[in-house]
Short mmCIF file of C-alpha atoms in Angstrom, two decimals:
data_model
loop_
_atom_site.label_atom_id
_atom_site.label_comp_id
_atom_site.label_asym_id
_atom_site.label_seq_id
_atom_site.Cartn_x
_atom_site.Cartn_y
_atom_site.Cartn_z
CA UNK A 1018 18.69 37.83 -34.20
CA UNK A 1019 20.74 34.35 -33.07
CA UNK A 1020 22.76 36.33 -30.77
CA UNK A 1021 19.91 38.19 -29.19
CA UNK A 1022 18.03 35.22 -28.90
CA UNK A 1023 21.36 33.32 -27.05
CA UNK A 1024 21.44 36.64 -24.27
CA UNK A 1025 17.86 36.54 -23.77
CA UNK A 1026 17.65 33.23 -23.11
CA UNK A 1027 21.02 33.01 -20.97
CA UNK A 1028 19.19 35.91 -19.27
CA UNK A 1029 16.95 33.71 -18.07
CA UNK A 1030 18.70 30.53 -17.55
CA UNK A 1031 20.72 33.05 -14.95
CA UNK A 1032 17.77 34.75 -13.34
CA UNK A 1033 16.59 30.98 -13.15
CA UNK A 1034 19.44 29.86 -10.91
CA UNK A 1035 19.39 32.73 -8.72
CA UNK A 1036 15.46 31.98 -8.22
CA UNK A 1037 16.39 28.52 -6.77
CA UNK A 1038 19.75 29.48 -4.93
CA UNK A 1039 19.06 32.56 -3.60
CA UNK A 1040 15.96 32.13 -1.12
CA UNK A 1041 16.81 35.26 1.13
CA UNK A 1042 16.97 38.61 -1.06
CA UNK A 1043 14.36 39.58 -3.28
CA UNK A 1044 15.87 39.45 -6.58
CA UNK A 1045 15.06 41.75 -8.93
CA UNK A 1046 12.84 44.24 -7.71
CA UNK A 1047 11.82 45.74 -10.95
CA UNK A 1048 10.37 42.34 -12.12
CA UNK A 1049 8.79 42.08 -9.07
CA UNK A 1050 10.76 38.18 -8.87
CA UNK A 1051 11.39 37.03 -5.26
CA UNK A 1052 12.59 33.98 -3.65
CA UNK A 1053 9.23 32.91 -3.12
CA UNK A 1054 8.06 31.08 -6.90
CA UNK A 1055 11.60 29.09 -6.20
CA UNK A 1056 9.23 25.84 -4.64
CA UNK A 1057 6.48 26.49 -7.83
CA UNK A 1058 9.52 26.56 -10.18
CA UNK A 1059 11.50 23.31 -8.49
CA UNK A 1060 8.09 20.99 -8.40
CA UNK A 1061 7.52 21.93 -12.24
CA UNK A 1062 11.00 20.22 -12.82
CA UNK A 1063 10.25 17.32 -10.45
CA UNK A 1064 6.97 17.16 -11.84
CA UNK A 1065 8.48 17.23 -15.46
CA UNK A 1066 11.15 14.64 -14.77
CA UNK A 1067 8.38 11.86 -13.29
CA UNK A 1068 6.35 12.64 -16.89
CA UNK A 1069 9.63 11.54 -18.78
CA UNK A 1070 9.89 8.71 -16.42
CA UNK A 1071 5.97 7.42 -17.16
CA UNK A 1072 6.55 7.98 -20.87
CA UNK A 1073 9.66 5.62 -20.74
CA UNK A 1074 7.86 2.92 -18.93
CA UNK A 1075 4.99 3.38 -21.32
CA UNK A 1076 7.72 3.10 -24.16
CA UNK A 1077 8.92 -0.32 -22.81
CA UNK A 1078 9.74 -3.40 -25.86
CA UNK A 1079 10.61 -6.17 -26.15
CA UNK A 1080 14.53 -6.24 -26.61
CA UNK A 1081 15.26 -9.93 -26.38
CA UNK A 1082 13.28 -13.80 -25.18
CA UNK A 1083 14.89 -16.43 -23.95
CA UNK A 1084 14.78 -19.63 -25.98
CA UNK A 1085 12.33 -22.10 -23.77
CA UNK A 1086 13.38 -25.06 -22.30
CA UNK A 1087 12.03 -28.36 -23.40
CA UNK A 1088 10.17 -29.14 -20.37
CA UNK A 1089 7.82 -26.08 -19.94
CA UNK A 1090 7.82 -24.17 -16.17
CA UNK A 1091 6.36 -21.14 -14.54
CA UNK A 1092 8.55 -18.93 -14.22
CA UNK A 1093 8.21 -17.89 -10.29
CA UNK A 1094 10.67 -15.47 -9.24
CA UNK A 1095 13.87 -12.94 -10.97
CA UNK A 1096 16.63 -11.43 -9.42
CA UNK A 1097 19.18 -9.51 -11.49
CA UNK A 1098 22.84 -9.37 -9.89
CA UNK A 1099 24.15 -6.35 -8.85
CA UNK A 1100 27.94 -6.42 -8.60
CA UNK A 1101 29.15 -7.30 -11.99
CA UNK A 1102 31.82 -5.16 -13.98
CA UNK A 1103 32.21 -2.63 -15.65
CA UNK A 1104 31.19 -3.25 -19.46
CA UNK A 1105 30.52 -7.01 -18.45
CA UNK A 1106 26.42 -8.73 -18.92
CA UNK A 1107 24.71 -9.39 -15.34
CA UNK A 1108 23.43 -12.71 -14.51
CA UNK A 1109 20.33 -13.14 -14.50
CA UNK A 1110 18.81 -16.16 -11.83
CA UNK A 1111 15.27 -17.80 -12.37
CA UNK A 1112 13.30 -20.21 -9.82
CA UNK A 1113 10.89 -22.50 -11.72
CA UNK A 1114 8.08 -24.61 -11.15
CA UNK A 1115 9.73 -27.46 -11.53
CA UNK A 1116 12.26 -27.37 -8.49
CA UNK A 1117 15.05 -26.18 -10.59
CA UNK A 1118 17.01 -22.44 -10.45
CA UNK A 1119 18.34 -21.10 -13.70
CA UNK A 1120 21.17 -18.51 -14.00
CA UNK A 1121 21.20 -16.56 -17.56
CA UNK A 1122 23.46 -14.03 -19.71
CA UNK A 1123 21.65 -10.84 -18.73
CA UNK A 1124 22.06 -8.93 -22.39
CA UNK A 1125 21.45 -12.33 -24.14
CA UNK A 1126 18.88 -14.20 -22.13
CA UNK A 1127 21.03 -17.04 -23.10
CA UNK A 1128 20.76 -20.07 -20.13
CA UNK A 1129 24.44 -20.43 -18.61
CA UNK A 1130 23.80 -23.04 -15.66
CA UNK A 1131 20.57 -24.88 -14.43
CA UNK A 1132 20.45 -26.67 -10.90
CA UNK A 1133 18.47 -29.10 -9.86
CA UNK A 1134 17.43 -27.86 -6.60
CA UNK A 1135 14.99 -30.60 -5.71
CA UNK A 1136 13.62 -30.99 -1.99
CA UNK A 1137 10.28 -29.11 -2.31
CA UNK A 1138 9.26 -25.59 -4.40
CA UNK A 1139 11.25 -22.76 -4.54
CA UNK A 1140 10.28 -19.92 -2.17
CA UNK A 1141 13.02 -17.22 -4.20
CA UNK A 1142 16.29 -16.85 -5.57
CA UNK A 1143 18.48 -13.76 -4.58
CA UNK A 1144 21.72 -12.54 -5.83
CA UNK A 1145 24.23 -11.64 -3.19
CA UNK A 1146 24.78 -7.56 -2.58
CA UNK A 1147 28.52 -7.70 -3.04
CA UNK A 1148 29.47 -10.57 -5.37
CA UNK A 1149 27.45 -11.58 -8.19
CA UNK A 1150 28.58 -15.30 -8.54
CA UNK A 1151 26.69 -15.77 -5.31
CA UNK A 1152 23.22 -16.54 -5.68
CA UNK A 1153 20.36 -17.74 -2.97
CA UNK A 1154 17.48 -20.15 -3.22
CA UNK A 1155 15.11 -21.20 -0.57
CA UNK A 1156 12.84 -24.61 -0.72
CA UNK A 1157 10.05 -25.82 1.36
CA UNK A 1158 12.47 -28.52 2.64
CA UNK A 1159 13.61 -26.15 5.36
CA UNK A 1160 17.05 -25.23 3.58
CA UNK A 1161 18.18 -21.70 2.23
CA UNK A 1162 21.06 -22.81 -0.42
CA UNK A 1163 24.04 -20.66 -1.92
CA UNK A 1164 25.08 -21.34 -5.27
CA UNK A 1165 28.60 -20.29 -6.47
CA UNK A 1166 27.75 -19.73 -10.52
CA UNK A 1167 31.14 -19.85 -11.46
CA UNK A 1168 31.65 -23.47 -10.49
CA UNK A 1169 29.95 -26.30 -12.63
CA UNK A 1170 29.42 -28.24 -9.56
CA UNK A 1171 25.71 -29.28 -8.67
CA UNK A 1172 26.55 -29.27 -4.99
CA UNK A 1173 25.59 -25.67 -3.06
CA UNK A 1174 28.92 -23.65 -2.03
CA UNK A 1175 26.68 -23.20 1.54
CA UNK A 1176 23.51 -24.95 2.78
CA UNK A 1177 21.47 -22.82 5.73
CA UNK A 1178 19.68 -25.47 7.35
CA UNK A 1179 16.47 -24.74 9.41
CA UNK A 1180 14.50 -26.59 12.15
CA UNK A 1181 13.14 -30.11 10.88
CA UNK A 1182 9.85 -28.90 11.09
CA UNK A 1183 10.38 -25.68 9.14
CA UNK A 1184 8.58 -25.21 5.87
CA UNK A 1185 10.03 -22.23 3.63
CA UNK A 1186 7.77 -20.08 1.73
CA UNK A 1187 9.84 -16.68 2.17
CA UNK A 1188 13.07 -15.46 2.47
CA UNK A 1189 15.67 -12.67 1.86
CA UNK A 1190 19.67 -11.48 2.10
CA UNK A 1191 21.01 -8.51 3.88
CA UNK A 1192 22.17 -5.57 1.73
CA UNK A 1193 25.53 -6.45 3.75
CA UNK A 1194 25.02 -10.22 2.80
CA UNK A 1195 25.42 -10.55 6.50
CA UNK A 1196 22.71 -12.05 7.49
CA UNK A 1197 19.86 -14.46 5.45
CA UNK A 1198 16.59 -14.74 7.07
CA UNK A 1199 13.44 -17.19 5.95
CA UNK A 1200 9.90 -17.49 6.34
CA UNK A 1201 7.97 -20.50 8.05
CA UNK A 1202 4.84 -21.88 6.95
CA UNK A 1203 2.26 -22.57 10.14
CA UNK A 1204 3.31 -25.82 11.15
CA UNK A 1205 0.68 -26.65 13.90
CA UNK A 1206 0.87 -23.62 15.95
CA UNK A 1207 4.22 -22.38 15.32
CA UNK A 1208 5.65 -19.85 11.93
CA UNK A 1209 9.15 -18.39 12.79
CA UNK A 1210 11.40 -16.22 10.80
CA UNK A 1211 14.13 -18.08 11.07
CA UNK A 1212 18.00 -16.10 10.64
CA UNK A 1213 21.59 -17.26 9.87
CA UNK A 1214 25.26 -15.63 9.61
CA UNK A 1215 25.73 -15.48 6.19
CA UNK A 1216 29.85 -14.80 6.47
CA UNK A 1217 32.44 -16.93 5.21
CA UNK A 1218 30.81 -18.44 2.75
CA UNK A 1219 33.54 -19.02 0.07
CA UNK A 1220 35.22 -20.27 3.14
CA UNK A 1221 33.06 -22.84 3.86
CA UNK A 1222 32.45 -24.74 0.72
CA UNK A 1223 29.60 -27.53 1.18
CA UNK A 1224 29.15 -26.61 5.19
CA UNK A 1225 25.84 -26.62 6.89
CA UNK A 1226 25.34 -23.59 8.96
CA UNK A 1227 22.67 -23.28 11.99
CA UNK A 1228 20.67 -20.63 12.65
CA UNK A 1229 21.42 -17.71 15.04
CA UNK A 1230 17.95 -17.62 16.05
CA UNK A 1231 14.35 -16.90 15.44
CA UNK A 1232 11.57 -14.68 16.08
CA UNK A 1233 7.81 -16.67 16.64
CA UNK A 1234 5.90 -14.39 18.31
CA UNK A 1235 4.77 -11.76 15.47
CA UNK A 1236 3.10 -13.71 13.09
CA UNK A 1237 0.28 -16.16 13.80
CA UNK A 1238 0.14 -17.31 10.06
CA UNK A 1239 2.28 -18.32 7.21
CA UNK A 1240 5.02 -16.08 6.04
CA UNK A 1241 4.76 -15.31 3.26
CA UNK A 1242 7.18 -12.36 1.99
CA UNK A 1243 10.47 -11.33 3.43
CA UNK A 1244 12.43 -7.82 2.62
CA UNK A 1245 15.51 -6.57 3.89
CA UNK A 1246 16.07 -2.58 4.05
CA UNK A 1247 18.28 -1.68 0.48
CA UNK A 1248 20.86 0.48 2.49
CA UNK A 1249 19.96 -0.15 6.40
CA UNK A 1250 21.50 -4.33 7.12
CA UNK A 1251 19.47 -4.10 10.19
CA UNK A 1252 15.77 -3.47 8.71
CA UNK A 1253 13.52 -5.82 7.34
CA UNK A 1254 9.64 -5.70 6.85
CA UNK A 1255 7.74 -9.53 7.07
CA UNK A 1256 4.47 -10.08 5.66
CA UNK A 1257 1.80 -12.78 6.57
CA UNK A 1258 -1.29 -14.38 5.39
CA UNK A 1259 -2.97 -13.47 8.76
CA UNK A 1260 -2.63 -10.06 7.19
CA UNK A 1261 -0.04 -8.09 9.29
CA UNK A 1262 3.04 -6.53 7.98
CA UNK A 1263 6.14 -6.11 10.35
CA UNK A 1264 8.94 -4.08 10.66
CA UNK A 1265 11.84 -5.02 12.82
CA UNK A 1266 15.46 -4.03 13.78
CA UNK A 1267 17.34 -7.06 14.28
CA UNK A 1268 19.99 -5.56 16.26
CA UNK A 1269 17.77 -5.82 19.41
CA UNK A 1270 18.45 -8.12 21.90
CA UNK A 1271 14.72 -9.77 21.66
CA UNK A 1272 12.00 -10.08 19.20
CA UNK A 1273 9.56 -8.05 21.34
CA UNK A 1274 12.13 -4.88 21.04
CA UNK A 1275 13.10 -5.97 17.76
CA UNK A 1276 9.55 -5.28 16.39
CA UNK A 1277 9.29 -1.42 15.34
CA UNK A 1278 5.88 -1.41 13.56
CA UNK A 1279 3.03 -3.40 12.97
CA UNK A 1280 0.55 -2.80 10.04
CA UNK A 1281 -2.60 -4.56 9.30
CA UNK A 1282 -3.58 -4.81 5.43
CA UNK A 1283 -6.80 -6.84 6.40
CA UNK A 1284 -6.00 -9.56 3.88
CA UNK A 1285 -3.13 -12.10 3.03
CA UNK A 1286 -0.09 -10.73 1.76
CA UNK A 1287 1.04 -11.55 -1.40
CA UNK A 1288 4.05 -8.90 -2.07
CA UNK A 1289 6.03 -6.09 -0.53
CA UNK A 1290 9.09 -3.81 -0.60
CA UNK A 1291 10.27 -0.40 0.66
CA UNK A 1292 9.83 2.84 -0.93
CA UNK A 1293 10.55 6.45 -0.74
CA UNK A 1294 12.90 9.45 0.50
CA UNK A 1295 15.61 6.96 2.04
CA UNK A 1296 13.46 4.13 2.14
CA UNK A 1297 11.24 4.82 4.60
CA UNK A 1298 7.96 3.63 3.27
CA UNK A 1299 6.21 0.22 3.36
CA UNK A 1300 3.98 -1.03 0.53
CA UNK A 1301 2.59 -4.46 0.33
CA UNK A 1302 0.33 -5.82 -2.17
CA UNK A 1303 -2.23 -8.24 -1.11
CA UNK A 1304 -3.79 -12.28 -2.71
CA UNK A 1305 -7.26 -10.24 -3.53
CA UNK A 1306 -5.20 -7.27 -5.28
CA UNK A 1307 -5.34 -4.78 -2.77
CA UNK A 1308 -2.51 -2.57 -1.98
CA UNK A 1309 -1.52 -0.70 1.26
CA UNK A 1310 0.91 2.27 1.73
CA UNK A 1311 2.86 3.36 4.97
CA UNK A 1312 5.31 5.82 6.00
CA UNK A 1313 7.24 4.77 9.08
CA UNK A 1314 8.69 8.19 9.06
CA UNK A 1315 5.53 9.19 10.91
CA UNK A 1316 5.75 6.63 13.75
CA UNK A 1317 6.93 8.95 16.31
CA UNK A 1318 4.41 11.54 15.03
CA UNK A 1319 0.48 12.19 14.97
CA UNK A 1320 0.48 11.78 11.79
CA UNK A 1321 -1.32 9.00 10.39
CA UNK A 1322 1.19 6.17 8.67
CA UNK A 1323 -1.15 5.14 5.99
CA UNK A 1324 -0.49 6.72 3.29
CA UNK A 1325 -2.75 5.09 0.75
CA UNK A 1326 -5.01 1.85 1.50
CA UNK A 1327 -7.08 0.73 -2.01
CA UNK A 1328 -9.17 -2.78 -1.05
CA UNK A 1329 -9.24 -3.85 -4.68
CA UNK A 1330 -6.86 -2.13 -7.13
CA UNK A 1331 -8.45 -3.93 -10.25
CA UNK A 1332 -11.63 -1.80 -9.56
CA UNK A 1333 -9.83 1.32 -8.90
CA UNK A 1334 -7.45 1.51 -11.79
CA UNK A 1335 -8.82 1.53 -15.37
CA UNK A 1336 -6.63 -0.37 -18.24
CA UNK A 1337 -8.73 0.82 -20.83
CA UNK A 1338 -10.81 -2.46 -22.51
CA UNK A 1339 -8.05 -5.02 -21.30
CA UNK A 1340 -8.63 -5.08 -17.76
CA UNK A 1341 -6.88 -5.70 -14.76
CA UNK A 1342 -6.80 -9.28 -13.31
CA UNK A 1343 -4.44 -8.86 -10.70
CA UNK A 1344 -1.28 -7.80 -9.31
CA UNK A 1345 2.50 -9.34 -9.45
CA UNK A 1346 3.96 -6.52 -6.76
CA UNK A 1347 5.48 -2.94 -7.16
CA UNK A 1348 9.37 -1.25 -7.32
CA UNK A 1349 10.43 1.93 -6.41
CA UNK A 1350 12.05 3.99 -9.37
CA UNK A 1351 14.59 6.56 -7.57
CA UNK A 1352 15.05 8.79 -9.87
CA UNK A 1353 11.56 9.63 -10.38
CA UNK A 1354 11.14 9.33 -6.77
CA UNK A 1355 7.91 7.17 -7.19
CA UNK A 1356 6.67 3.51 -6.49
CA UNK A 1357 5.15 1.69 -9.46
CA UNK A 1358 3.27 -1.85 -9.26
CA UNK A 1359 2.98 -3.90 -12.29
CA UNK A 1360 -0.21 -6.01 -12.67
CA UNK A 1361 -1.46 -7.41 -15.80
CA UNK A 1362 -4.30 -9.71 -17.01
CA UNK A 1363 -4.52 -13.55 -18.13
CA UNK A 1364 -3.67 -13.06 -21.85
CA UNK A 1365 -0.12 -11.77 -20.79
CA UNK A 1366 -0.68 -8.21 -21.41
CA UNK A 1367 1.08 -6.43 -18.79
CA UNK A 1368 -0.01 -2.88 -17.07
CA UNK A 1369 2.53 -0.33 -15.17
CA UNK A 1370 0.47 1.75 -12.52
CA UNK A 1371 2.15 4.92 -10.87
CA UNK A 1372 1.46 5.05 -6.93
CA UNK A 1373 0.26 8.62 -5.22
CA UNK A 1374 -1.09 9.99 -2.25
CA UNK A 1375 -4.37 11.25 -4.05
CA UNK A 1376 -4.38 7.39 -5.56
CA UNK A 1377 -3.44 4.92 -8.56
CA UNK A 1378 -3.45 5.57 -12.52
CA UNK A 1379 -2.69 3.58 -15.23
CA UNK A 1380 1.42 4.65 -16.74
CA UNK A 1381 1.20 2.31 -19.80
CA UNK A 1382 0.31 -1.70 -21.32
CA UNK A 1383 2.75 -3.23 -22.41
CA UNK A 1384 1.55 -5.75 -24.84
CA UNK A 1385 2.59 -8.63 -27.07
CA UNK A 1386 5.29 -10.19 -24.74
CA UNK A 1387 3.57 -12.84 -22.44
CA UNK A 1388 0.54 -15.45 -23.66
CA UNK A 1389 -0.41 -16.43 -20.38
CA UNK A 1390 -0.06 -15.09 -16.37
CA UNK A 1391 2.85 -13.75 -15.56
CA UNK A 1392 4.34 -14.53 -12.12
CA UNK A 1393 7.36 -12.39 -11.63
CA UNK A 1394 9.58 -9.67 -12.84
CA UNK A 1395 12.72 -7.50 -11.85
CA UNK A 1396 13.23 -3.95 -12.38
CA UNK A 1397 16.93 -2.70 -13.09
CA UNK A 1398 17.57 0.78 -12.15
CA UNK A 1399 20.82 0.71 -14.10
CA UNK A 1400 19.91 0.34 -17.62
CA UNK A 1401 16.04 1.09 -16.82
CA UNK A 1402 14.81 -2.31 -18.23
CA UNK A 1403 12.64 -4.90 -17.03
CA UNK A 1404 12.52 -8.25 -16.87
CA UNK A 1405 9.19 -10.76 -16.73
CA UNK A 1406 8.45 -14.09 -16.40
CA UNK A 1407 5.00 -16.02 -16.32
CA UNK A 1408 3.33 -18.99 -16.90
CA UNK A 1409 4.13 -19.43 -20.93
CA UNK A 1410 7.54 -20.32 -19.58
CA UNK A 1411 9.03 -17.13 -21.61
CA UNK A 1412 11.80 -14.88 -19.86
CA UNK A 1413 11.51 -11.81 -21.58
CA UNK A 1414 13.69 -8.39 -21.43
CA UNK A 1415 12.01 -5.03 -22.15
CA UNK A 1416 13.72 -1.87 -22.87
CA UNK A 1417 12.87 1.55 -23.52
CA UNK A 1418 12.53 1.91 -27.22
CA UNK A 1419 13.64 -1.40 -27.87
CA UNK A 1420 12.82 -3.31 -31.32
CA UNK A 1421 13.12 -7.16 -31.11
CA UNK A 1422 15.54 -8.81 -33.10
CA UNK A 1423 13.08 -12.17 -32.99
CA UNK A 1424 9.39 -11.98 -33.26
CA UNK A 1425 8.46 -15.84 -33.12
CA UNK A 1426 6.43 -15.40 -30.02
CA UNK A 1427 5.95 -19.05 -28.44
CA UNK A 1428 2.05 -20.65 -28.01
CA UNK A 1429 0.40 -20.48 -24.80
CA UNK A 1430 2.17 -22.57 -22.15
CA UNK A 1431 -0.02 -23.03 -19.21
CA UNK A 1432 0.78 -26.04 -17.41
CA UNK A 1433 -0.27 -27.24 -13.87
CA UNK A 1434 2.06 -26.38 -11.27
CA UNK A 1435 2.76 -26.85 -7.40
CA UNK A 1436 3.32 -23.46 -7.37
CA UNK A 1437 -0.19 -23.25 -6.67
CA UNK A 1438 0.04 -24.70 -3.10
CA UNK A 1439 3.06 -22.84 -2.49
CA UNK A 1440 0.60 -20.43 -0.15
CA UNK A 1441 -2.17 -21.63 1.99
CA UNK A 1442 -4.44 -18.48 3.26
CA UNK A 1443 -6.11 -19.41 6.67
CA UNK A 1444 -9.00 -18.29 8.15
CA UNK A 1445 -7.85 -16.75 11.39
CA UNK A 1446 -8.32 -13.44 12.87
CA UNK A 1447 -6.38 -10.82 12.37
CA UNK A 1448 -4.34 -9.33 15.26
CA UNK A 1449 -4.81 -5.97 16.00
CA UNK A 1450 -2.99 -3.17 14.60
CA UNK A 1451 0.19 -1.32 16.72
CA UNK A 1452 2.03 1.80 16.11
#
């Protein structure tokens, strides 16, 4: 009975394959089987693989928290390095409330160096691409610094300076690590995104580089998020609070051929990011929790490039009787092929919502971690964890399955911060939208 069972079903494991790689022939007339269920049978699979992909974000714990510091920060921004070897821990860098950047162990949340940035709040911290003792921070002082990790220096292995007026809110690295480009508060009349070359800089310990240039003509309104392309050096998408999100190529000679796309999400923009068969989608999410969509694979098309536009997420997604306060920003996971954002409420309960065409539904809550806001987290493909941290001051690492090996959760933490004025939203009117 075993061995007929085996036949039959390598039977149809075999008929299976011939289904999907055989779209010409009709295959086996008697069955009446052709080519044509192939599609029916391939989206089952895809369909089946983004189910396992929900139920693993649903099954996110707690794995490990980082042992708070004695002074008590928010916890404003994560970014996980990339490059590290094989069978070594990634690092792990934190911006905090309290002008300081903090670089961790990334399998034992354990704090490894702590600078003290000073000269204004923190608009980010950003790992480099291609060496992850390299990390980025940007302050409101008009400087983008580059910290080498490895050295127990204080001093910056590379200062970016910017324009004595320039106020940084925003900023990003090249997936090359080519070029760093920052974000301008209005200042007056003026908000630039302002670039450097970012080469040579083990070369150049303690230099002050100027910038290459700047655009100033796109935004009217404080920049307020900055995203490079993951796998195209020469894309990045800019968002503003006068509401417009652009897309440029920066190997243009000017800014006004430089600027692909222009979307209006009729609000301030709080968050954004690419998404997508090879990237080609642009999602922000917006101060009042709404969240826009776009494919800029349609451009040169008549089809529309809005993909999904929801004015207020909080009343569109239902998190059962915890709510939804309001939104921290989204990732894309590739091997489901979908974009999730991650919201959560004031208690520190945290909600994972899966992105569609047809609209938003709640994945999973993850709760118990957080006892206050939290302000920022970092998804890592490679392992499939996440990382969060809010305003308790708690850095904490979730992982499919996970049980944690400490369960003293720390007391609320919420503290005043000037994280607060780190965006002012102006009432000015919005430009109008361009294709």
């Amino acid at each position: 009975l075993s061995l007929q069972q085996d036949v039959i079903a390598g039977f149809l494991y075999a008929l299976l394959i011939l289904v999907i790689f055989h779209p010409v022939v009709d295959l086996i007339d008697n069955f009446n089987l052709t080519y044509k269920y192939a599609p029916l049978i391939i989206i089952s699979w895809e369909m089946a693989a983004v189910e396992k992909v929900e139920q693993q974000l649903a099954g996110l714990r707690i794995a490990r928290r980082c042992v708070p510091s004695e002074e008590p920060t928010y916890l404003l921004d994560i970014h996980t390095s990339r490059a590290a070897q094989p069978g070594s821990s990634p690092l792990v860098a934190v911006s905090c409330s309290n002008e300081s950047l903090r670089v961790y162990d990334g399998d034992t949340l354990r704090c490894l160096r702590q600078y003290g940035v000073g000269g204004g709040v923190l608009a980010g911290v950003r790992f480099a691409h291609t060496c992850d003792s390299l990390v980025f921070s940007a302050c409101s002082q008009g400087t983008v610094k580059c910290w080498d990790v490895r050295s127990a220096t204080q001093k910056p292995a590379q200062v970016f300076s910017g324009y004595p007026s320039n106020v940084f809110i925003s900023f990003d690295v090249s997936c090359s690590d080519l070029i760093v480009c920052a974000g301008t508060e209005k200042v007056e009349k003026d908000t630039f995104l302002v670039f450097w070359d970012a080469r040579g800089i083990t070369d150049c310990a303690s230099a002050t580089k100027e910038p290459l240039g700047v655009y100033s003509e796109s935004h009217n309104d404080d920049i307020t998020k900055i995203c490079f392309h993951p796998v195209e050096p020469n894309l990045v998408v800019s968002g503003s609070t006068d509401g417009l999100v652009n897309v440029f190529d920066i190997n243009k000679d000017n800014e006004d051929d430089a600027l692909i796309s222009t979307c209006n999400s009729d609000s301030s923009v709080s968050s954004l990011g690419w998404s997508g068969e090879d990237y080609k989608q642009v999602y922000c999410v917006t101060h009042d929790e709404g969240f826009c969509w776009w494919d800029t694979a349609q451009l040169d098309t008549e089809e529309p490039i809005t993909l999904l536009h929801v004015l207020d997420v909080r009343e569109s997604v239902c998190a059962e009787n915890h709510g939804l306060h309001y939104l921290v920003g989204g990732f894309y996971h590739e091997k489901a092929g979908k974009l999730f954002l991650l919201g959560g409420t004031s208690t520190g309960d945290i909600h994972l919502i899966s992105c569609s065409a047809d609209g938003l539904s709640l994945v999973g809550t993850l709760p118990g971690g957080h006892s206050a806001t939290v302000r920022s987290f970092c998804w890592s493909p490679t392992d499939e964890s996440l990382l969060t941290g809010g305003e308790d001051a708690q850095l904490l690492l979730w992982k499919p399955g996970a049980v944690e090996r400490s369960l003293t959760k720390k007391a609320s933490l919420k503290i005043s911060s000037s994280v607060q004025k780190r965006v002012r939203v102006h009432n000015t009117s919005l430009k109008s939208r361009k294709k």
